[in-house]
Structure formats: structure tokens, C-alpha cells
PDB file of N, CA and C in Angstrom:
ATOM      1  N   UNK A   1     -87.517 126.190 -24.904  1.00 65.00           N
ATOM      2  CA  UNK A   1     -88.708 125.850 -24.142  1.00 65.00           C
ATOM      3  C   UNK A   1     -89.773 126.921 -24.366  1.00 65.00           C
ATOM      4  N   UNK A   2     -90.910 126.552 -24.665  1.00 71.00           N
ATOM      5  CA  UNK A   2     -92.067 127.473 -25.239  1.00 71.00           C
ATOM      6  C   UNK A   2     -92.558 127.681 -23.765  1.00 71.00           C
ATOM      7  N   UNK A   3     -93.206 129.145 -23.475  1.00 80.00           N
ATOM      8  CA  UNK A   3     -93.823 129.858 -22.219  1.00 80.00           C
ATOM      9  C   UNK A   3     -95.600 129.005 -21.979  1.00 80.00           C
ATOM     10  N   UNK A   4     -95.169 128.802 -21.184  1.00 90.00           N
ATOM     11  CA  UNK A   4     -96.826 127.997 -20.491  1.00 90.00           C
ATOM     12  C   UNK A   4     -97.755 129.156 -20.151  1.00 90.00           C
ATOM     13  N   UNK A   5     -98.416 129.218 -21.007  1.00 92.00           N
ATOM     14  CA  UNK A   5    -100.063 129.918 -21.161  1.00 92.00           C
ATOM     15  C   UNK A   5    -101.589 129.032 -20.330  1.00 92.00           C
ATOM     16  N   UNK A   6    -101.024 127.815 -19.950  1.00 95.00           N
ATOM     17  CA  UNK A   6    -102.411 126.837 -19.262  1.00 95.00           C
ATOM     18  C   UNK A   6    -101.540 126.423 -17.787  1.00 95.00           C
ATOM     19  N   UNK A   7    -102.436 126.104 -16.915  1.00 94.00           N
ATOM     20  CA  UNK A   7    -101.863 125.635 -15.758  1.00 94.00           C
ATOM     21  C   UNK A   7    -102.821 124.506 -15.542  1.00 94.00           C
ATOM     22  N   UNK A   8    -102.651 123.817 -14.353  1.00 96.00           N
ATOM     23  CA  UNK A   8    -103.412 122.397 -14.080  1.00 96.00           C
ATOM     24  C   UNK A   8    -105.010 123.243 -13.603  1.00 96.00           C
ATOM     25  N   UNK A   9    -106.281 122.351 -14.018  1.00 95.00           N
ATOM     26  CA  UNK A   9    -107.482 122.406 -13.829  1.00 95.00           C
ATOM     27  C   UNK A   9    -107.955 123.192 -15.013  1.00 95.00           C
ATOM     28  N   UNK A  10    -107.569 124.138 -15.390  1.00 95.00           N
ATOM     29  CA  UNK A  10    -108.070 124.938 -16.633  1.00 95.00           C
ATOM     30  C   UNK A  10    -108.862 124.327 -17.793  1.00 95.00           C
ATOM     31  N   UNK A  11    -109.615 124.817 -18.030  1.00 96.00           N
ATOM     32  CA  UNK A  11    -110.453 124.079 -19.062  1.00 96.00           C
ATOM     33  C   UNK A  11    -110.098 124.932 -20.644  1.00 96.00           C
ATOM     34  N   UNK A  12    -109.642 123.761 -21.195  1.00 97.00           N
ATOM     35  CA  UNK A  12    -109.023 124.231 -22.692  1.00 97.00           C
ATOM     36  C   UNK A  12    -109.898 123.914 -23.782  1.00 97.00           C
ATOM     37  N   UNK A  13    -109.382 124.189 -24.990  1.00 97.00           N
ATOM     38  CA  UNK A  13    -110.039 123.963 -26.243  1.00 97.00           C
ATOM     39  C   UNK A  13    -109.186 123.800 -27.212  1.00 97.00           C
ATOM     40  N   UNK A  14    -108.853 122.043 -27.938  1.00 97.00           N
ATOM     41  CA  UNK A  14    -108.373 122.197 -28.609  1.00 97.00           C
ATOM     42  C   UNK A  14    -108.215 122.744 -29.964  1.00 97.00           C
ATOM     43  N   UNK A  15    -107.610 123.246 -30.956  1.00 97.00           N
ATOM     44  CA  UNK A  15    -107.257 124.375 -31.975  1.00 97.00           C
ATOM     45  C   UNK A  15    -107.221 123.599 -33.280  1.00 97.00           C
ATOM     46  N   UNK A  16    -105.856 122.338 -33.064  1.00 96.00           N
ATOM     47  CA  UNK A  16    -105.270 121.839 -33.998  1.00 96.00           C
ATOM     48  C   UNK A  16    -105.143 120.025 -33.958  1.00 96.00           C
ATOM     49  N   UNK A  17    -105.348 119.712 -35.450  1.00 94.00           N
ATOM     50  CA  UNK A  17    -105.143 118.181 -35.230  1.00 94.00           C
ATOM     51  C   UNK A  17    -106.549 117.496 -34.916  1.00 94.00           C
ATOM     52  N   UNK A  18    -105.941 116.021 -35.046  1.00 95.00           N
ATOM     53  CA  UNK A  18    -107.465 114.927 -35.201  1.00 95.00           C
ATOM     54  C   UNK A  18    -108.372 115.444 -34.423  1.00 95.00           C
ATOM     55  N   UNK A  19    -107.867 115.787 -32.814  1.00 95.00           N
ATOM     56  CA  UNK A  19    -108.688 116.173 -32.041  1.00 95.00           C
ATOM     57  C   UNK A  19    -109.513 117.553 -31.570  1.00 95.00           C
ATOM     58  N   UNK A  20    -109.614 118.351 -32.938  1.00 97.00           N
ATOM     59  CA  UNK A  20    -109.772 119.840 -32.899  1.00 97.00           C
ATOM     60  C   UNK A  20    -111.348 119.775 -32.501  1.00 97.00           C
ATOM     61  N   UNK A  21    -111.892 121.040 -31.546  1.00 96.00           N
ATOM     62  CA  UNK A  21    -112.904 121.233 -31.383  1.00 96.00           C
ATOM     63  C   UNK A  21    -113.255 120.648 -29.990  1.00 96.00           C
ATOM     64  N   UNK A  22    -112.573 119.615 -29.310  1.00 97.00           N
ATOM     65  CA  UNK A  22    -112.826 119.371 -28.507  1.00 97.00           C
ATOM     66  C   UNK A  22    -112.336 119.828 -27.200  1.00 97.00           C
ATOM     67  N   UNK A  23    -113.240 119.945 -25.981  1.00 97.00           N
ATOM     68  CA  UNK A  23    -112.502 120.603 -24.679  1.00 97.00           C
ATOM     69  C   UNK A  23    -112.223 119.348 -23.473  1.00 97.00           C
ATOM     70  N   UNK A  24    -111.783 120.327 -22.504  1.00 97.00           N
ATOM     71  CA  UNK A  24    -110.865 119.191 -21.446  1.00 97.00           C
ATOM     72  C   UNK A  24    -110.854 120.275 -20.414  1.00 97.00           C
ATOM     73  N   UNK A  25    -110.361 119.494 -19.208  1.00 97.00           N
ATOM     74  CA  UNK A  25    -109.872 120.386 -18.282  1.00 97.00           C
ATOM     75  C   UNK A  25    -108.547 119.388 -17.981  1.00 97.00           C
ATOM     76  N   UNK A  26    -107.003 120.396 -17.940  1.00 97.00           N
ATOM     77  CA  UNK A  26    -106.020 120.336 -18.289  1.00 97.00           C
ATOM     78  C   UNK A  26    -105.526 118.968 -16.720  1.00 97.00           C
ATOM     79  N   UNK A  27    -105.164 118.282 -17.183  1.00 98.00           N
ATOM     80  CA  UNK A  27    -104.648 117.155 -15.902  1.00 98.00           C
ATOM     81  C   UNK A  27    -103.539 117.829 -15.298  1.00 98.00           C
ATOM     82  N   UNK A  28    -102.379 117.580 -16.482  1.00 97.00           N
ATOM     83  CA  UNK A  28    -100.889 117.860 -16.575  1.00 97.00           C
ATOM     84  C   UNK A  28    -100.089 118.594 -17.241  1.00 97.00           C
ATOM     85  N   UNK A  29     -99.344 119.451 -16.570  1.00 97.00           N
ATOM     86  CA  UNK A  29     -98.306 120.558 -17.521  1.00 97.00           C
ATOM     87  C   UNK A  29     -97.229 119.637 -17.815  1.00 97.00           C
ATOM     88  N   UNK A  30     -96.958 119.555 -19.285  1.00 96.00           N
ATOM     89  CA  UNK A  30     -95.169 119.059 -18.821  1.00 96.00           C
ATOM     90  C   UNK A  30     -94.500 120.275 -19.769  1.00 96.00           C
ATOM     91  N   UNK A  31     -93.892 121.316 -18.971  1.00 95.00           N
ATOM     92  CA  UNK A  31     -93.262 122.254 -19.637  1.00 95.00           C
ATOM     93  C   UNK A  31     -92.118 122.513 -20.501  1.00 95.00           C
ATOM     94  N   UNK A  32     -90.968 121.244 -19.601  1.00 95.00           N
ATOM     95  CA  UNK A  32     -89.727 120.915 -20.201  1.00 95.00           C
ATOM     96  C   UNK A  32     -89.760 120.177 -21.898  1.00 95.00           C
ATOM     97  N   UNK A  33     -91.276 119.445 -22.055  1.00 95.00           N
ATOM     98  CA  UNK A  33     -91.157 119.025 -23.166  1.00 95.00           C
ATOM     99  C   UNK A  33     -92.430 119.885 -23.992  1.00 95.00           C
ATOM    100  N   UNK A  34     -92.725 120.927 -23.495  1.00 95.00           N
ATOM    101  CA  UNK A  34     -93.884 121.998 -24.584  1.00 95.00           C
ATOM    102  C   UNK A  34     -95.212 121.059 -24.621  1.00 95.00           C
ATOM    103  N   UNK A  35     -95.619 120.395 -23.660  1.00 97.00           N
ATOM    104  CA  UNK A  35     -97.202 119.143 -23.687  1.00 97.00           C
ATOM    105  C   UNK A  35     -97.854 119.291 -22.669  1.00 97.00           C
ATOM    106  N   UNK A  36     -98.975 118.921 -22.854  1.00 97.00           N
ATOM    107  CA  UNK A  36    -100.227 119.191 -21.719  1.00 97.00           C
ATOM    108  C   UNK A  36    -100.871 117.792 -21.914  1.00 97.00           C
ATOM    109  N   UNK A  37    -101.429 117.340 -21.002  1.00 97.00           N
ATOM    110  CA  UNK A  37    -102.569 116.606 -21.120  1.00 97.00           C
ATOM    111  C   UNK A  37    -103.903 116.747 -20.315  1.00 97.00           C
ATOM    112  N   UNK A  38    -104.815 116.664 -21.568  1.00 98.00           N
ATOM    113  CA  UNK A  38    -105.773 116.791 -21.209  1.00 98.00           C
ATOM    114  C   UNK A  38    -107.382 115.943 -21.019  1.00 98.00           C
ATOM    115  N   UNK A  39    -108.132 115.824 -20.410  1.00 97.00           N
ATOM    116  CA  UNK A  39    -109.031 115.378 -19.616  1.00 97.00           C
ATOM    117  C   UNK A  39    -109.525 114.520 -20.659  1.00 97.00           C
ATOM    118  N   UNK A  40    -109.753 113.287 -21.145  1.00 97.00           N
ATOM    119  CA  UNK A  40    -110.536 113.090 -22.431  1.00 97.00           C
ATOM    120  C   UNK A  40    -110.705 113.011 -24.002  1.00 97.00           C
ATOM    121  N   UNK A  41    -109.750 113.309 -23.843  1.00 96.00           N
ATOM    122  CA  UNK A  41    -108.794 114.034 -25.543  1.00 96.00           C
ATOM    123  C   UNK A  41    -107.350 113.316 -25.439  1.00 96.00           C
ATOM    124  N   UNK A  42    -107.400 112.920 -26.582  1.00 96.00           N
ATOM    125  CA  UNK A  42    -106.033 112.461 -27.528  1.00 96.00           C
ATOM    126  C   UNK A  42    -105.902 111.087 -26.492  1.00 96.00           C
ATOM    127  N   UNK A  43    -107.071 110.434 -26.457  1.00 97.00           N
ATOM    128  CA  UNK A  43    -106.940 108.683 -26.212  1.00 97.00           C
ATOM    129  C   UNK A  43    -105.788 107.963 -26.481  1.00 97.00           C
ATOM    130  N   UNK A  44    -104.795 107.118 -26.225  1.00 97.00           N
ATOM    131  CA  UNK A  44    -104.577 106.536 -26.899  1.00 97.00           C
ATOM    132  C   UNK A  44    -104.268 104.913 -26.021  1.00 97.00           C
ATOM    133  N   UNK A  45    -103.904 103.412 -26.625  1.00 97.00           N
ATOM    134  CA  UNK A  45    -103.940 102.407 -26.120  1.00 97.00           C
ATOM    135  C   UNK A  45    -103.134 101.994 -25.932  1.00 97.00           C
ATOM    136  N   UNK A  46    -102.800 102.130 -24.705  1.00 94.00           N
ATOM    137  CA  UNK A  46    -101.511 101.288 -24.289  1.00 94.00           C
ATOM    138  C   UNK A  46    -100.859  99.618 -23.776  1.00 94.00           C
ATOM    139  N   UNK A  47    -100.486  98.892 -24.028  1.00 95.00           N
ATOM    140  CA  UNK A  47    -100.242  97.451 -23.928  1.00 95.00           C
ATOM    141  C   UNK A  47     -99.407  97.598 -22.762  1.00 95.00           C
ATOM    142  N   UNK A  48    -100.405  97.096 -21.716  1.00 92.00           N
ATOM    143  CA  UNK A  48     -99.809  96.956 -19.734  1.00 92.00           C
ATOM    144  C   UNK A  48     -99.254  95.708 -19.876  1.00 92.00           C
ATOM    145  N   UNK A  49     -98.259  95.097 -19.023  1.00 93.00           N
ATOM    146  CA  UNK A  49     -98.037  93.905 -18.521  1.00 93.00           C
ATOM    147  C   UNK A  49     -98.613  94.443 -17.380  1.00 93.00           C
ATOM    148  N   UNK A  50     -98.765  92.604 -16.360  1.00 93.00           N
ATOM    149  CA  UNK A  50     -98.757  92.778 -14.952  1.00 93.00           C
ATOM    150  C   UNK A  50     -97.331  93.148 -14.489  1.00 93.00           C
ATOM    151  N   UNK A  51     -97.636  93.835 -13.650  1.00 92.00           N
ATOM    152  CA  UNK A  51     -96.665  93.750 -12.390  1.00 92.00           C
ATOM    153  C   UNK A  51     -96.991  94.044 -10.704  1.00 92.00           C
ATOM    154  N   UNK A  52     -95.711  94.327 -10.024  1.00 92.00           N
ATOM    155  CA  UNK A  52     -96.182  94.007  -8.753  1.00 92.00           C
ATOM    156  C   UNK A  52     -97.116  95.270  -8.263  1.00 92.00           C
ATOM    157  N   UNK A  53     -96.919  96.351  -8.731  1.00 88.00           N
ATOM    158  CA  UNK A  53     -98.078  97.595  -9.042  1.00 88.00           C
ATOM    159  C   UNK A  53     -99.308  97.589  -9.677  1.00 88.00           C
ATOM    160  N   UNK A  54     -99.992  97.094 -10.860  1.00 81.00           N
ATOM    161  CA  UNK A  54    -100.558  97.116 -11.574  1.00 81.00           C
ATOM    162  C   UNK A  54    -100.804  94.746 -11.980  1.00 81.00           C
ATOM    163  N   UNK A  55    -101.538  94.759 -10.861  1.00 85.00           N
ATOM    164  CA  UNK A  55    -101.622  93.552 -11.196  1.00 85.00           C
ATOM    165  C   UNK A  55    -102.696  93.112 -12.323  1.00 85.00           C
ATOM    166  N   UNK A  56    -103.448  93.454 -12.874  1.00 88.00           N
ATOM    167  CA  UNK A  56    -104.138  93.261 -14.120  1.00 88.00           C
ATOM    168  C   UNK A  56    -103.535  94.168 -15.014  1.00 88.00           C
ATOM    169  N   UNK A  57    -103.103  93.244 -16.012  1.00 89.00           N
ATOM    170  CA  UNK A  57    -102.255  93.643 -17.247  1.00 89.00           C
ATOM    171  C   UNK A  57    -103.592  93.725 -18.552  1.00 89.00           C
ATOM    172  N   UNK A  58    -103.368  94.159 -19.968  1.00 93.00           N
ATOM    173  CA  UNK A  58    -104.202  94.385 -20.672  1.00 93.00           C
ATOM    174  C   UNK A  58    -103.816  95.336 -21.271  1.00 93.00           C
ATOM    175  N   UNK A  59    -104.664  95.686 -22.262  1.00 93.00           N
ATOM    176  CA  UNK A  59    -104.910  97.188 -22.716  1.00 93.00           C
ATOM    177  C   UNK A  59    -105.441  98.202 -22.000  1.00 93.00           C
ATOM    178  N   UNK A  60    -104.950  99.064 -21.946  1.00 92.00           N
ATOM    179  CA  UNK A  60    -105.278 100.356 -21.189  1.00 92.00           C
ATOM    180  C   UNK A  60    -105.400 101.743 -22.076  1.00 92.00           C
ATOM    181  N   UNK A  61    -106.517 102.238 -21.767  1.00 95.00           N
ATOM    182  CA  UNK A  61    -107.151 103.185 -22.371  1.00 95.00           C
ATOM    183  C   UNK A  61    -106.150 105.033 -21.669  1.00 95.00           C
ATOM    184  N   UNK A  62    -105.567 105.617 -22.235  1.00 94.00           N
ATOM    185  CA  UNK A  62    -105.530 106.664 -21.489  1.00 94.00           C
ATOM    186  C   UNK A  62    -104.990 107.913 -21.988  1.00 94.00           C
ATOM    187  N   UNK A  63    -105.039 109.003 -21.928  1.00 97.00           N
ATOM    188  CA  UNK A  63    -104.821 110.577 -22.605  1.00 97.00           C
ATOM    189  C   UNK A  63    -103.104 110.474 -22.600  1.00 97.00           C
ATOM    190  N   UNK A  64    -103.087 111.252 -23.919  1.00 97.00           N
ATOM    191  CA  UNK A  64    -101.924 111.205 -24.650  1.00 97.00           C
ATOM    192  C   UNK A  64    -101.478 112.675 -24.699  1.00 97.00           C
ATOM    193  N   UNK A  65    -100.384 113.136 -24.587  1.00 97.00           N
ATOM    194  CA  UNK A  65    -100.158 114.737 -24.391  1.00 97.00           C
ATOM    195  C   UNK A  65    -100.094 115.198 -25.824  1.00 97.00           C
ATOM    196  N   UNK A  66    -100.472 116.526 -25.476  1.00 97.00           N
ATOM    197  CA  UNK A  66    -100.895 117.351 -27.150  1.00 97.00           C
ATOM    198  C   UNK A  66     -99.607 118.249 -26.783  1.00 97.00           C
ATOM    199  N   UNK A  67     -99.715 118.698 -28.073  1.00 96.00           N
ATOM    200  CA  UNK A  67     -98.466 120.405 -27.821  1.00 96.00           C
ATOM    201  C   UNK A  67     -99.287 121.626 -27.536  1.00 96.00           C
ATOM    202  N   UNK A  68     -98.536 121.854 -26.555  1.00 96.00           N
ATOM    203  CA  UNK A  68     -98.689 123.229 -26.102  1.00 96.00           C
ATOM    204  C   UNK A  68     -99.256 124.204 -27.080  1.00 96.00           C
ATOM    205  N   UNK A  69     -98.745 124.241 -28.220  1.00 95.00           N
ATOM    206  CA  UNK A  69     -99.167 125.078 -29.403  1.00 95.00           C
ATOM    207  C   UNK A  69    -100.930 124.825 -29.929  1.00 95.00           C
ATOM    208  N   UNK A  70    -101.281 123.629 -29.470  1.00 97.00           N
ATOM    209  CA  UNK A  70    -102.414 123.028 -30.235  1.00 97.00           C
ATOM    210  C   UNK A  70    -103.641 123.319 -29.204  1.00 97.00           C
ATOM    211  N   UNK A  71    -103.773 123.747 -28.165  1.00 97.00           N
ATOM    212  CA  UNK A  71    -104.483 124.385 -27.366  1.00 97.00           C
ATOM    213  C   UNK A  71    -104.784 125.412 -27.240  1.00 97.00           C
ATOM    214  N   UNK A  72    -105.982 126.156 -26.772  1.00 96.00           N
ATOM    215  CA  UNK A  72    -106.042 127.579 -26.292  1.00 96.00           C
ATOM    216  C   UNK A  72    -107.044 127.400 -24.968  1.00 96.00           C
ATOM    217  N   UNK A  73    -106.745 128.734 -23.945  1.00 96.00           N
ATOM    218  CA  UNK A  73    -107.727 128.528 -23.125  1.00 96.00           C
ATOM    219  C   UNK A  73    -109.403 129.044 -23.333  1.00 96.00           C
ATOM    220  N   UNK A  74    -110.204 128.632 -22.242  1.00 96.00           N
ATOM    221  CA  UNK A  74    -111.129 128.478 -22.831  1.00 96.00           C
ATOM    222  C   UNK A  74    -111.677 129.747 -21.761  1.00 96.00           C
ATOM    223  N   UNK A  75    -112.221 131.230 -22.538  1.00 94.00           N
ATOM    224  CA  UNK A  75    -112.355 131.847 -21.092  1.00 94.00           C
ATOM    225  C   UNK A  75    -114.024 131.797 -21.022  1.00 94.00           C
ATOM    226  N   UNK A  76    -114.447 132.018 -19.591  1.00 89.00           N
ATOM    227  CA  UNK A  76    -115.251 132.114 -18.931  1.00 89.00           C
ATOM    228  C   UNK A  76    -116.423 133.005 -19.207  1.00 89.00           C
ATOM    229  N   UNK A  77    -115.959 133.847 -19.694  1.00 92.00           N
ATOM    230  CA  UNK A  77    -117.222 134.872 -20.387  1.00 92.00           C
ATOM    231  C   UNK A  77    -117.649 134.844 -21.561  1.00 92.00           C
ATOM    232  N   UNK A  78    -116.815 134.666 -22.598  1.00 91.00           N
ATOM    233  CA  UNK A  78    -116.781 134.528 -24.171  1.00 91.00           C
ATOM    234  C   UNK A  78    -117.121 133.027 -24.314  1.00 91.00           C
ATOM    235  N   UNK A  79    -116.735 131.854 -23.359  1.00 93.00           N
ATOM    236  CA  UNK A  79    -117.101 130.634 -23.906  1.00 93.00           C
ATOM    237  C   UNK A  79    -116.881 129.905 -25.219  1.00 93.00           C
ATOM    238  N   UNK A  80    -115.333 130.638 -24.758  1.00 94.00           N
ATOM    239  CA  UNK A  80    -114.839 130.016 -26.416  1.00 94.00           C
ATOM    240  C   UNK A  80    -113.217 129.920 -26.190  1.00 94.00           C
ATOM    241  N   UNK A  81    -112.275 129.097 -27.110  1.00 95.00           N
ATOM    242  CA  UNK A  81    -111.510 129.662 -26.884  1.00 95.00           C
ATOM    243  C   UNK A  81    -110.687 130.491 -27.251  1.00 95.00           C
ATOM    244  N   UNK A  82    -109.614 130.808 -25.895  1.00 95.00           N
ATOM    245  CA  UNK A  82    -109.024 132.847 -26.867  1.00 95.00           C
ATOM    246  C   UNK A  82    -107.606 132.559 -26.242  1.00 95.00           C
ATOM    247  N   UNK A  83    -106.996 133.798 -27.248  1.00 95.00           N
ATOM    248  CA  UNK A  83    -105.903 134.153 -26.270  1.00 95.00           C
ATOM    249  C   UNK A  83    -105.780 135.119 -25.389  1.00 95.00           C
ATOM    250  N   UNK A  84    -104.292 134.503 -24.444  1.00 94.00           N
ATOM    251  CA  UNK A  84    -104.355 135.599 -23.447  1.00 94.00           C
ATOM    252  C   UNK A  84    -103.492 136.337 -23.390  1.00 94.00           C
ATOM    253  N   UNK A  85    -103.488 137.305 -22.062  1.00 94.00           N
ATOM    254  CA  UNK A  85    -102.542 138.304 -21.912  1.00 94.00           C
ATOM    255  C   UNK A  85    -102.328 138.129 -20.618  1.00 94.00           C
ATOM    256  N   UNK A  86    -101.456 139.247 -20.267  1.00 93.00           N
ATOM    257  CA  UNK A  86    -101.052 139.224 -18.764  1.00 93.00           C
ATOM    258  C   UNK A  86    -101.696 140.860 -18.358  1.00 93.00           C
ATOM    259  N   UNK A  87    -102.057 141.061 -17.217  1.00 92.00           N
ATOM    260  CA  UNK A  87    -101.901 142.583 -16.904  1.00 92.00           C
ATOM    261  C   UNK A  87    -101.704 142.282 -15.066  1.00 92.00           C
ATOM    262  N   UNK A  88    -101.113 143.806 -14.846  1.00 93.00           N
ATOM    263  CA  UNK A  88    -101.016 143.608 -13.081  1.00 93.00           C
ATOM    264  C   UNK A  88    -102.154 144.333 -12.419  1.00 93.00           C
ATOM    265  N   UNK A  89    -102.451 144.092 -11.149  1.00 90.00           N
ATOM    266  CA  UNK A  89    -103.507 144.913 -11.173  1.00 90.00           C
ATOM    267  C   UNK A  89    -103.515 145.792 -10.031  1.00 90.00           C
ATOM    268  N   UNK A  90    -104.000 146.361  -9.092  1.00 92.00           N
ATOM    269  CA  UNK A  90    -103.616 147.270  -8.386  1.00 92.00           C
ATOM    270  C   UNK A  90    -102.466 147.162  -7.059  1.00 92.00           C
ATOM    271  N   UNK A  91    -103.035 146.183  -7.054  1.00 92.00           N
ATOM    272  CA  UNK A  91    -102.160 145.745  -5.838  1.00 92.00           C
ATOM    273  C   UNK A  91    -101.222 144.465  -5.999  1.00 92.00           C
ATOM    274  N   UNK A  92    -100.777 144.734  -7.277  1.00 91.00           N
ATOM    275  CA  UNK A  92     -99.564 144.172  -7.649  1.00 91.00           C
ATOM    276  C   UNK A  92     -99.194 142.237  -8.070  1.00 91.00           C
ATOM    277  N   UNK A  93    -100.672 142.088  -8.000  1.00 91.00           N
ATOM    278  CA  UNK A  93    -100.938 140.848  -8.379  1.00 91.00           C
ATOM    279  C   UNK A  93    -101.117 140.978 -10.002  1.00 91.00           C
ATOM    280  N   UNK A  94    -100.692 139.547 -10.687  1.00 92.00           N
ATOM    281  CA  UNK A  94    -100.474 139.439 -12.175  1.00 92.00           C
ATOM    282  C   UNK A  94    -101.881 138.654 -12.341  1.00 92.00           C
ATOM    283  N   UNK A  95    -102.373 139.077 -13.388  1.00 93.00           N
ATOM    284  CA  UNK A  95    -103.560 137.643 -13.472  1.00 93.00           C
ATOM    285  C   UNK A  95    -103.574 137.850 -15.361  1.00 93.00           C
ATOM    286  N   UNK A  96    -103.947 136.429 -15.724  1.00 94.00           N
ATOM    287  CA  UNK A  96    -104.274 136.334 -17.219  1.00 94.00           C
ATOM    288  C   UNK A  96    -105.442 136.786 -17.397  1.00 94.00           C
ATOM    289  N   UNK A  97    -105.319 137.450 -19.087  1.00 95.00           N
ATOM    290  CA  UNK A  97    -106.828 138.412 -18.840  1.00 95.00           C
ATOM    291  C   UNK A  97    -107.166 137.806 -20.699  1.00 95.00           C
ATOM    292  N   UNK A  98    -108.345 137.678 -20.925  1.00 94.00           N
ATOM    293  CA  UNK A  98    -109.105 137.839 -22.030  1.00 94.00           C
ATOM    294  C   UNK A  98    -108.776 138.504 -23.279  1.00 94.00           C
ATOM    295  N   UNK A  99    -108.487 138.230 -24.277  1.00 94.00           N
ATOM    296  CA  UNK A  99    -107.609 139.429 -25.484  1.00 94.00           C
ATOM    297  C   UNK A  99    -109.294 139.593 -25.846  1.00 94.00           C
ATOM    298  N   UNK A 100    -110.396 138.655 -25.923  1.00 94.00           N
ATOM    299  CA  UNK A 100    -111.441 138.911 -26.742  1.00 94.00           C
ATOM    300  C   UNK A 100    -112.055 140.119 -25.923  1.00 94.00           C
ATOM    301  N   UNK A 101    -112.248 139.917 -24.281  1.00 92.00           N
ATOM    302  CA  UNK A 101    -113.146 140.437 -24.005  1.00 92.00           C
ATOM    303  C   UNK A 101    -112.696 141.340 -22.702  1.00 92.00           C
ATOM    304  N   UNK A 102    -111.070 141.720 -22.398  1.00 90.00           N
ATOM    305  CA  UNK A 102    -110.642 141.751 -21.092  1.00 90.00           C
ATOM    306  C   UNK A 102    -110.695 140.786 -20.048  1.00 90.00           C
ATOM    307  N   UNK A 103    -111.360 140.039 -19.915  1.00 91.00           N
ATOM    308  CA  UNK A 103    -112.223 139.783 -18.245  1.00 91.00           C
ATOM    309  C   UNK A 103    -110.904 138.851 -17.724  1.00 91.00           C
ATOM    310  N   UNK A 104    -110.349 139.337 -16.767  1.00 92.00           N
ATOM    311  CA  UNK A 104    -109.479 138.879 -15.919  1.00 92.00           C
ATOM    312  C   UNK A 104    -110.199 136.894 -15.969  1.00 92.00           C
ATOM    313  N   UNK A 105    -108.908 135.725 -16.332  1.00 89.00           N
ATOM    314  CA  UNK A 105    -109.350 134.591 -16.220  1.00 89.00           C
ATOM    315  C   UNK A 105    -109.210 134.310 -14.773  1.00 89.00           C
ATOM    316  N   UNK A 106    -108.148 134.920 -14.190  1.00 79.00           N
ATOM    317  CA  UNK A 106    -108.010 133.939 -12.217  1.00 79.00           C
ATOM    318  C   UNK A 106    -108.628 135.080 -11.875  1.00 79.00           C
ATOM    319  N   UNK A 107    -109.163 133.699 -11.052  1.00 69.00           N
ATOM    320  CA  UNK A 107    -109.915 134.230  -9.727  1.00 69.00           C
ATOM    321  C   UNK A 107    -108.791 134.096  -8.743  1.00 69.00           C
ATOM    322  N   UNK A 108    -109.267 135.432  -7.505  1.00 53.00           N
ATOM    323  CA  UNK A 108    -108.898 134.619  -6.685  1.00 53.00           C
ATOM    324  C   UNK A 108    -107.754 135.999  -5.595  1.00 53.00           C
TER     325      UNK A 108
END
């Protein structure tokens, strides 16, 4: 199992593949299988039946999970995306920090 570098809301940038260049803000972690999905990116069409949930059946439009590997986050100061790091900080809280530029990414 590859280490999760994005969490839910984060706004990413994809790296690799059809969909390179484009950003998102992250819906879903799925960690157990190394995939994210994200906001807008990696479309794909799915063939609904009706059922007793989903009573209009059809094609359905909806985001397809990328690999974990094919993302980076997108930080806040640099406006691009980078990798990260970890550091602790005084009072013993962990936060992800900027390799380009330092700047701590969580708030908070």
C-alpha cells in the first residue's frame, strides 16, 4: 500500500497521463487501492439501469479514480504543483510543508 500524500478537499494537479495538466479538488481517498478521485478529471461513462434508487437509468457522466502516483499537490504559495514533506512544529503538531518553497500547506 503506497503512503497518502493528498487528503479530501485538497486541490491537486495532475502530473501523468491523458489527463496531465489539469487540476481538481480531491473528492475521495481510496488508500487500500493507491486512487484518488478527483473533481472534474478522468470523466468517464457509465451505462445506469433503473432501479429502486436511481430511477432514471441512462448514461451517466462521472470521475474515474487516477493513481495516487499521477498527482501532486498543488501548494498555495508557489501555485503549482510540488512535493511535500512533513515537519513538526513547536508544539508538536505535524503539518505538510512545501519542498519548493517551505510554506507549511495546513492550516489550522
Amino acid at each position: 500500500m503506497q503512503s497518502v500524500h493528498v487528503r479530501r478537499g485538497d486541490t491537486v494537479g495532475v502530473i501523468a497521463g491523458s489527463e496531465r495538466g489539469k487540476r481538481g479538488k480531491v473528492l475521495r481517498v481510496l488508500p487500500e487501492k493507491g486512487r484518488v478521485l478527483v473533481e472534474h478529471v478522468n470523466m468517464i461513462k457509465k451505462h445506469q439501469r433503473p432501479t429502486q434508487k436511481l430511477r432514471q437509468g441512462g448514461i451517466i457522466e462521472r470521475e474515474g479514480a487516477l493513481h495516487l502516483s499521477n498527482v501532486l499537490l498543488v501548494c498555495g504559495r508557489c501555485d503549482r504543483p510540488v512535493r511535500i514533506g512533513t515537519k513538526v512544529l513547536a508544539d508538536g503538531r505535524k503539518v505538510r510543508v512545501c519542498k519548493r518553497c517551505a510554506e507549511p500547506i495546513d492550516r489550522g
